[in-house]
mmCIF file with all atom_site columns, C-alpha atoms in Angstrom:
data_model
loop_
_atom_site.group_PDB
_atom_site.id
_atom_site.type_symbol
_atom_site.label_atom_id
_atom_site.label_alt_id
_atom_site.label_comp_id
_atom_site.label_asym_id
_atom_site.label_entity_id
_atom_site.label_seq_id
_atom_site.pdbx_PDB_ins_code
_atom_site.Cartn_x
_atom_site.Cartn_y
_atom_site.Cartn_z
_atom_site.occupancy
_atom_site.B_iso_or_equiv
_atom_site.pdbx_formal_charge
_atom_site.auth_seq_id
_atom_site.auth_comp_id
_atom_site.auth_asym_id
_atom_site.auth_atom_id
_atom_site.pdbx_PDB_model_num
ATOM 1   C CA . UNK A 1 1   ? 56.771 89.957  159.936 1.00 0.00 ? 1   UNK A CA 1
ATOM 2   C CA . UNK A 1 2   ? 55.911 90.161  163.849 1.00 0.00 ? 2   UNK A CA 1
ATOM 3   C CA . UNK A 1 3   ? 54.128 88.429  165.810 1.00 0.00 ? 3   UNK A CA 1
ATOM 4   C CA . UNK A 1 4   ? 52.911 89.793  168.932 1.00 0.00 ? 4   UNK A CA 1
ATOM 5   C CA . UNK A 1 5   ? 51.166 87.613  172.310 1.00 0.00 ? 5   UNK A CA 1
ATOM 6   C CA . UNK A 1 6   ? 48.585 89.080  173.460 1.00 0.00 ? 6   UNK A CA 1
ATOM 7   C CA . UNK A 1 7   ? 46.219 86.810  176.279 1.00 0.00 ? 7   UNK A CA 1
ATOM 8   C CA . UNK A 1 8   ? 46.485 84.137  174.755 1.00 0.00 ? 8   UNK A CA 1
ATOM 9   C CA . UNK A 1 9   ? 44.719 85.659  170.954 1.00 0.00 ? 9   UNK A CA 1
ATOM 10  C CA . UNK A 1 10  ? 47.815 86.183  167.765 1.00 0.00 ? 10  UNK A CA 1
ATOM 11  C CA . UNK A 1 11  ? 47.809 89.453  167.321 1.00 0.00 ? 11  UNK A CA 1
ATOM 12  C CA . UNK A 1 12  ? 49.463 90.701  163.902 1.00 0.00 ? 12  UNK A CA 1
ATOM 13  C CA . UNK A 1 13  ? 51.659 93.967  164.071 1.00 0.00 ? 13  UNK A CA 1
ATOM 14  C CA . UNK A 1 14  ? 53.477 94.948  160.608 1.00 0.00 ? 14  UNK A CA 1
ATOM 15  C CA . UNK A 1 15  ? 56.525 96.614  161.901 1.00 0.00 ? 15  UNK A CA 1
ATOM 16  C CA . UNK A 1 16  ? 57.704 99.384  159.215 1.00 0.00 ? 16  UNK A CA 1
ATOM 17  C CA . UNK A 1 17  ? 60.811 98.818  156.907 1.00 0.00 ? 17  UNK A CA 1
ATOM 18  C CA . UNK A 1 18  ? 63.065 101.849 156.867 1.00 0.00 ? 18  UNK A CA 1
ATOM 19  C CA . UNK A 1 19  ? 66.436 102.609 155.980 1.00 0.00 ? 19  UNK A CA 1
ATOM 20  C CA . UNK A 1 20  ? 67.873 101.848 159.477 1.00 0.00 ? 20  UNK A CA 1
ATOM 21  C CA . UNK A 1 21  ? 66.297 98.212  158.862 1.00 0.00 ? 21  UNK A CA 1
ATOM 22  C CA . UNK A 1 22  ? 66.422 97.444  155.492 1.00 0.00 ? 22  UNK A CA 1
ATOM 23  C CA . UNK A 1 23  ? 70.118 96.742  155.886 1.00 0.00 ? 23  UNK A CA 1
ATOM 24  C CA . UNK A 1 24  ? 69.833 94.376  152.945 1.00 0.00 ? 24  UNK A CA 1
ATOM 25  C CA . UNK A 1 25  ? 68.651 94.772  149.629 1.00 0.00 ? 25  UNK A CA 1
ATOM 26  C CA . UNK A 1 26  ? 65.980 91.889  149.965 1.00 0.00 ? 26  UNK A CA 1
ATOM 27  C CA . UNK A 1 27  ? 64.438 94.893  151.833 1.00 0.00 ? 27  UNK A CA 1
ATOM 28  C CA . UNK A 1 28  ? 64.128 96.556  149.131 1.00 0.00 ? 28  UNK A CA 1
ATOM 29  C CA . UNK A 1 29  ? 62.003 93.924  147.421 1.00 0.00 ? 29  UNK A CA 1
ATOM 30  C CA . UNK A 1 30  ? 59.621 93.493  149.642 1.00 0.00 ? 30  UNK A CA 1
ATOM 31  C CA . UNK A 1 31  ? 58.401 96.925  149.021 1.00 0.00 ? 31  UNK A CA 1
ATOM 32  C CA . UNK A 1 32  ? 58.817 96.831  145.171 1.00 0.00 ? 32  UNK A CA 1
ATOM 33  C CA . UNK A 1 33  ? 56.689 93.093  145.516 1.00 0.00 ? 33  UNK A CA 1
ATOM 34  C CA . UNK A 1 34  ? 53.971 94.967  147.483 1.00 0.00 ? 34  UNK A CA 1
ATOM 35  C CA . UNK A 1 35  ? 53.570 97.505  144.618 1.00 0.00 ? 35  UNK A CA 1
ATOM 36  C CA . UNK A 1 36  ? 53.791 95.334  142.399 1.00 0.00 ? 36  UNK A CA 1
ATOM 37  C CA . UNK A 1 37  ? 51.431 93.210  143.034 1.00 0.00 ? 37  UNK A CA 1
ATOM 38  C CA . UNK A 1 38  ? 48.645 96.297  144.833 1.00 0.00 ? 38  UNK A CA 1
ATOM 39  C CA . UNK A 1 39  ? 48.777 97.497  140.376 1.00 0.00 ? 39  UNK A CA 1
ATOM 40  C CA . UNK A 1 40  ? 48.515 93.609  139.057 1.00 0.00 ? 40  UNK A CA 1
ATOM 41  C CA . UNK A 1 41  ? 45.412 93.364  141.596 1.00 0.00 ? 41  UNK A CA 1
ATOM 42  C CA . UNK A 1 42  ? 44.471 97.268  139.996 1.00 0.00 ? 42  UNK A CA 1
ATOM 43  C CA . UNK A 1 43  ? 44.645 95.958  135.821 1.00 0.00 ? 43  UNK A CA 1
ATOM 44  C CA . UNK A 1 44  ? 43.248 93.044  137.282 1.00 0.00 ? 44  UNK A CA 1
ATOM 45  C CA . UNK A 1 45  ? 40.405 94.883  138.410 1.00 0.00 ? 45  UNK A CA 1
ATOM 46  C CA . UNK A 1 46  ? 40.461 96.571  135.783 1.00 0.00 ? 46  UNK A CA 1
ATOM 47  C CA . UNK A 1 47  ? 39.904 94.194  132.710 1.00 0.00 ? 47  UNK A CA 1
ATOM 48  C CA . UNK A 1 48  ? 36.863 93.074  134.788 1.00 0.00 ? 48  UNK A CA 1
ATOM 49  C CA . UNK A 1 49  ? 33.511 94.997  134.643 1.00 0.00 ? 49  UNK A CA 1
ATOM 50  C CA . UNK A 1 50  ? 33.376 98.426  135.734 1.00 0.00 ? 50  UNK A CA 1
ATOM 51  C CA . UNK A 1 51  ? 31.116 99.024  138.207 1.00 0.00 ? 51  UNK A CA 1
ATOM 52  C CA . UNK A 1 52  ? 30.650 101.381 140.762 1.00 0.00 ? 52  UNK A CA 1
ATOM 53  C CA . UNK A 1 53  ? 32.460 99.519  143.850 1.00 0.00 ? 53  UNK A CA 1
ATOM 54  C CA . UNK A 1 54  ? 35.024 97.456  142.115 1.00 0.00 ? 54  UNK A CA 1
ATOM 55  C CA . UNK A 1 55  ? 35.766 100.847 140.186 1.00 0.00 ? 55  UNK A CA 1
ATOM 56  C CA . UNK A 1 56  ? 37.014 101.680 143.493 1.00 0.00 ? 56  UNK A CA 1
ATOM 57  C CA . UNK A 1 57  ? 38.233 99.193  145.217 1.00 0.00 ? 57  UNK A CA 1
ATOM 58  C CA . UNK A 1 58  ? 40.612 99.135  141.168 1.00 0.00 ? 58  UNK A CA 1
ATOM 59  C CA . UNK A 1 59  ? 41.477 103.143 142.530 1.00 0.00 ? 59  UNK A CA 1
ATOM 60  C CA . UNK A 1 60  ? 42.235 102.346 146.360 1.00 0.00 ? 60  UNK A CA 1
ATOM 61  C CA . UNK A 1 61  ? 44.457 100.117 144.721 1.00 0.00 ? 61  UNK A CA 1
ATOM 62  C CA . UNK A 1 62  ? 46.246 101.516 142.046 1.00 0.00 ? 62  UNK A CA 1
ATOM 63  C CA . UNK A 1 63  ? 46.483 104.563 145.007 1.00 0.00 ? 63  UNK A CA 1
ATOM 64  C CA . UNK A 1 64  ? 48.361 101.846 146.862 1.00 0.00 ? 64  UNK A CA 1
ATOM 65  C CA . UNK A 1 65  ? 50.926 101.235 144.503 1.00 0.00 ? 65  UNK A CA 1
ATOM 66  C CA . UNK A 1 66  ? 52.134 104.870 144.053 1.00 0.00 ? 66  UNK A CA 1
ATOM 67  C CA . UNK A 1 67  ? 52.470 105.102 148.220 1.00 0.00 ? 67  UNK A CA 1
ATOM 68  C CA . UNK A 1 68  ? 54.151 101.949 147.833 1.00 0.00 ? 68  UNK A CA 1
ATOM 69  C CA . UNK A 1 69  ? 55.926 102.942 144.675 1.00 0.00 ? 69  UNK A CA 1
ATOM 70  C CA . UNK A 1 70  ? 57.082 106.072 147.167 1.00 0.00 ? 70  UNK A CA 1
ATOM 71  C CA . UNK A 1 71  ? 58.886 104.249 149.320 1.00 0.00 ? 71  UNK A CA 1
ATOM 72  C CA . UNK A 1 72  ? 60.680 102.101 147.682 1.00 0.00 ? 72  UNK A CA 1
ATOM 73  C CA . UNK A 1 73  ? 61.818 105.558 145.539 1.00 0.00 ? 73  UNK A CA 1
ATOM 74  C CA . UNK A 1 74  ? 62.775 106.638 149.609 1.00 0.00 ? 74  UNK A CA 1
ATOM 75  C CA . UNK A 1 75  ? 64.290 103.264 150.067 1.00 0.00 ? 75  UNK A CA 1
ATOM 76  C CA . UNK A 1 76  ? 66.603 103.342 147.576 1.00 0.00 ? 76  UNK A CA 1
ATOM 77  C CA . UNK A 1 77  ? 67.865 107.144 147.294 1.00 0.00 ? 77  UNK A CA 1
ATOM 78  C CA . UNK A 1 78  ? 68.940 106.335 151.011 1.00 0.00 ? 78  UNK A CA 1
ATOM 79  C CA . UNK A 1 79  ? 70.235 102.854 151.539 1.00 0.00 ? 79  UNK A CA 1
ATOM 80  C CA . UNK A 1 80  ? 71.068 102.453 147.301 1.00 0.00 ? 80  UNK A CA 1
ATOM 81  C CA . UNK A 1 81  ? 73.496 103.305 144.301 1.00 0.00 ? 81  UNK A CA 1
ATOM 82  C CA . UNK A 1 82  ? 72.319 106.734 141.973 1.00 0.00 ? 82  UNK A CA 1
ATOM 83  C CA . UNK A 1 83  ? 71.576 104.645 139.612 1.00 0.00 ? 83  UNK A CA 1
ATOM 84  C CA . UNK A 1 84  ? 68.958 102.402 140.899 1.00 0.00 ? 84  UNK A CA 1
ATOM 85  C CA . UNK A 1 85  ? 67.675 105.225 143.174 1.00 0.00 ? 85  UNK A CA 1
ATOM 86  C CA . UNK A 1 86  ? 66.637 106.950 139.388 1.00 0.00 ? 86  UNK A CA 1
ATOM 87  C CA . UNK A 1 87  ? 65.146 103.448 137.926 1.00 0.00 ? 87  UNK A CA 1
ATOM 88  C CA . UNK A 1 88  ? 62.736 103.306 141.769 1.00 0.00 ? 88  UNK A CA 1
ATOM 89  C CA . UNK A 1 89  ? 62.280 107.340 140.830 1.00 0.00 ? 89  UNK A CA 1
ATOM 90  C CA . UNK A 1 90  ? 61.224 106.528 137.149 1.00 0.00 ? 90  UNK A CA 1
ATOM 91  C CA . UNK A 1 91  ? 59.087 103.325 138.505 1.00 0.00 ? 91  UNK A CA 1
ATOM 92  C CA . UNK A 1 92  ? 57.173 105.524 140.934 1.00 0.00 ? 92  UNK A CA 1
ATOM 93  C CA . UNK A 1 93  ? 56.568 108.611 138.744 1.00 0.00 ? 93  UNK A CA 1
ATOM 94  C CA . UNK A 1 94  ? 55.503 105.533 136.695 1.00 0.00 ? 94  UNK A CA 1
ATOM 95  C CA . UNK A 1 95  ? 52.781 103.921 139.880 1.00 0.00 ? 95  UNK A CA 1
ATOM 96  C CA . UNK A 1 96  ? 52.067 108.130 140.586 1.00 0.00 ? 96  UNK A CA 1
ATOM 97  C CA . UNK A 1 97  ? 51.390 108.561 136.883 1.00 0.00 ? 97  UNK A CA 1
ATOM 98  C CA . UNK A 1 98  ? 49.470 105.671 136.616 1.00 0.00 ? 98  UNK A CA 1
ATOM 99  C CA . UNK A 1 99  ? 46.738 106.461 138.780 1.00 0.00 ? 99  UNK A CA 1
ATOM 100 C CA . UNK A 1 100 ? 46.348 109.616 137.964 1.00 0.00 ? 100 UNK A CA 1
ATOM 101 C CA . UNK A 1 101 ? 45.504 108.461 133.999 1.00 0.00 ? 101 UNK A CA 1
ATOM 102 C CA . UNK A 1 102 ? 43.149 106.799 135.444 1.00 0.00 ? 102 UNK A CA 1
ATOM 103 C CA . UNK A 1 103 ? 41.447 108.683 138.317 1.00 0.00 ? 103 UNK A CA 1
ATOM 104 C CA . UNK A 1 104 ? 41.209 111.718 134.639 1.00 0.00 ? 104 UNK A CA 1
ATOM 105 C CA . UNK A 1 105 ? 43.963 114.137 136.765 1.00 0.00 ? 105 UNK A CA 1
ATOM 106 C CA . UNK A 1 106 ? 45.575 114.824 133.491 1.00 0.00 ? 106 UNK A CA 1
ATOM 107 C CA . UNK A 1 107 ? 47.852 117.490 134.540 1.00 0.00 ? 107 UNK A CA 1
ATOM 108 C CA . UNK A 1 108 ? 49.456 115.833 137.033 1.00 0.00 ? 108 UNK A CA 1
ATOM 109 C CA . UNK A 1 109 ? 49.181 112.933 134.984 1.00 0.00 ? 109 UNK A CA 1
ATOM 110 C CA . UNK A 1 110 ? 52.054 114.421 132.397 1.00 0.00 ? 110 UNK A CA 1
ATOM 111 C CA . UNK A 1 111 ? 53.851 115.938 134.697 1.00 0.00 ? 111 UNK A CA 1
ATOM 112 C CA . UNK A 1 112 ? 54.762 111.885 136.717 1.00 0.00 ? 112 UNK A CA 1
ATOM 113 C CA . UNK A 1 113 ? 54.735 110.406 133.594 1.00 0.00 ? 113 UNK A CA 1
ATOM 114 C CA . UNK A 1 114 ? 57.921 112.999 131.269 1.00 0.00 ? 114 UNK A CA 1
ATOM 115 C CA . UNK A 1 115 ? 59.831 112.004 134.257 1.00 0.00 ? 115 UNK A CA 1
ATOM 116 C CA . UNK A 1 116 ? 59.591 109.031 133.161 1.00 0.00 ? 116 UNK A CA 1
ATOM 117 C CA . UNK A 1 117 ? 60.089 109.368 130.758 1.00 0.00 ? 117 UNK A CA 1
ATOM 118 C CA . UNK A 1 118 ? 63.029 112.239 130.940 1.00 0.00 ? 118 UNK A CA 1
ATOM 119 C CA . UNK A 1 119 ? 65.236 109.189 133.421 1.00 0.00 ? 119 UNK A CA 1
ATOM 120 C CA . UNK A 1 120 ? 64.977 105.859 131.605 1.00 0.00 ? 120 UNK A CA 1
ATOM 121 C CA . UNK A 1 121 ? 66.050 107.973 128.243 1.00 0.00 ? 121 UNK A CA 1
ATOM 122 C CA . UNK A 1 122 ? 68.778 109.294 130.515 1.00 0.00 ? 122 UNK A CA 1
ATOM 123 C CA . UNK A 1 123 ? 69.097 106.344 131.415 1.00 0.00 ? 123 UNK A CA 1
ATOM 124 C CA . UNK A 1 124 ? 69.016 104.415 127.626 1.00 0.00 ? 124 UNK A CA 1
ATOM 125 C CA . UNK A 1 125 ? 71.726 106.982 127.220 1.00 0.00 ? 125 UNK A CA 1
ATOM 126 C CA . UNK A 1 126 ? 74.739 105.802 129.793 1.00 0.00 ? 126 UNK A CA 1
ATOM 127 C CA . UNK A 1 127 ? 73.717 101.671 129.340 1.00 0.00 ? 127 UNK A CA 1
ATOM 128 C CA . UNK A 1 128 ? 75.031 99.327  127.101 1.00 0.00 ? 128 UNK A CA 1
ATOM 129 C CA . UNK A 1 129 ? 73.188 96.644  126.018 1.00 0.00 ? 129 UNK A CA 1
ATOM 130 C CA . UNK A 1 130 ? 70.640 94.160  126.600 1.00 0.00 ? 130 UNK A CA 1
ATOM 131 C CA . UNK A 1 131 ? 69.425 97.514  129.205 1.00 0.00 ? 131 UNK A CA 1
ATOM 132 C CA . UNK A 1 132 ? 69.628 100.407 126.925 1.00 0.00 ? 132 UNK A CA 1
ATOM 133 C CA . UNK A 1 133 ? 66.539 98.850  124.885 1.00 0.00 ? 133 UNK A CA 1
ATOM 134 C CA . UNK A 1 134 ? 64.650 97.912  128.119 1.00 0.00 ? 134 UNK A CA 1
ATOM 135 C CA . UNK A 1 135 ? 65.211 101.224 128.114 1.00 0.00 ? 135 UNK A CA 1
ATOM 136 C CA . UNK A 1 136 ? 64.038 102.798 125.641 1.00 0.00 ? 136 UNK A CA 1
ATOM 137 C CA . UNK A 1 137 ? 61.023 100.833 125.037 1.00 0.00 ? 137 UNK A CA 1
#
């Protein structure tokens, strides 16, 4: 986050998080938090009465969550270990599949959610104890 002075007014200039700037694992958490926040807000809107603009707003939040999920997946693929990259791929697939499901785009939803399930099944095979139980759910 960076504030830039411009003729006496403060103007927010968001810095992009790339693999070059993500020197610490906390940078990955920033992108993950954005995805989680957008998804949670969309689910909150979905629980409310579905009316025109609220449905549109929910879809936009789901789309943002999917975009942040893909960004998280790309960052993990470049900077994290293989296991974390696989978990990020499954998470991004789940977010994208959820978005397609809400839009009633059945084929892409099935494809993405199936990929998510496949990755979680493979992760459960190589995990032990508590992690294995989490991936099996």
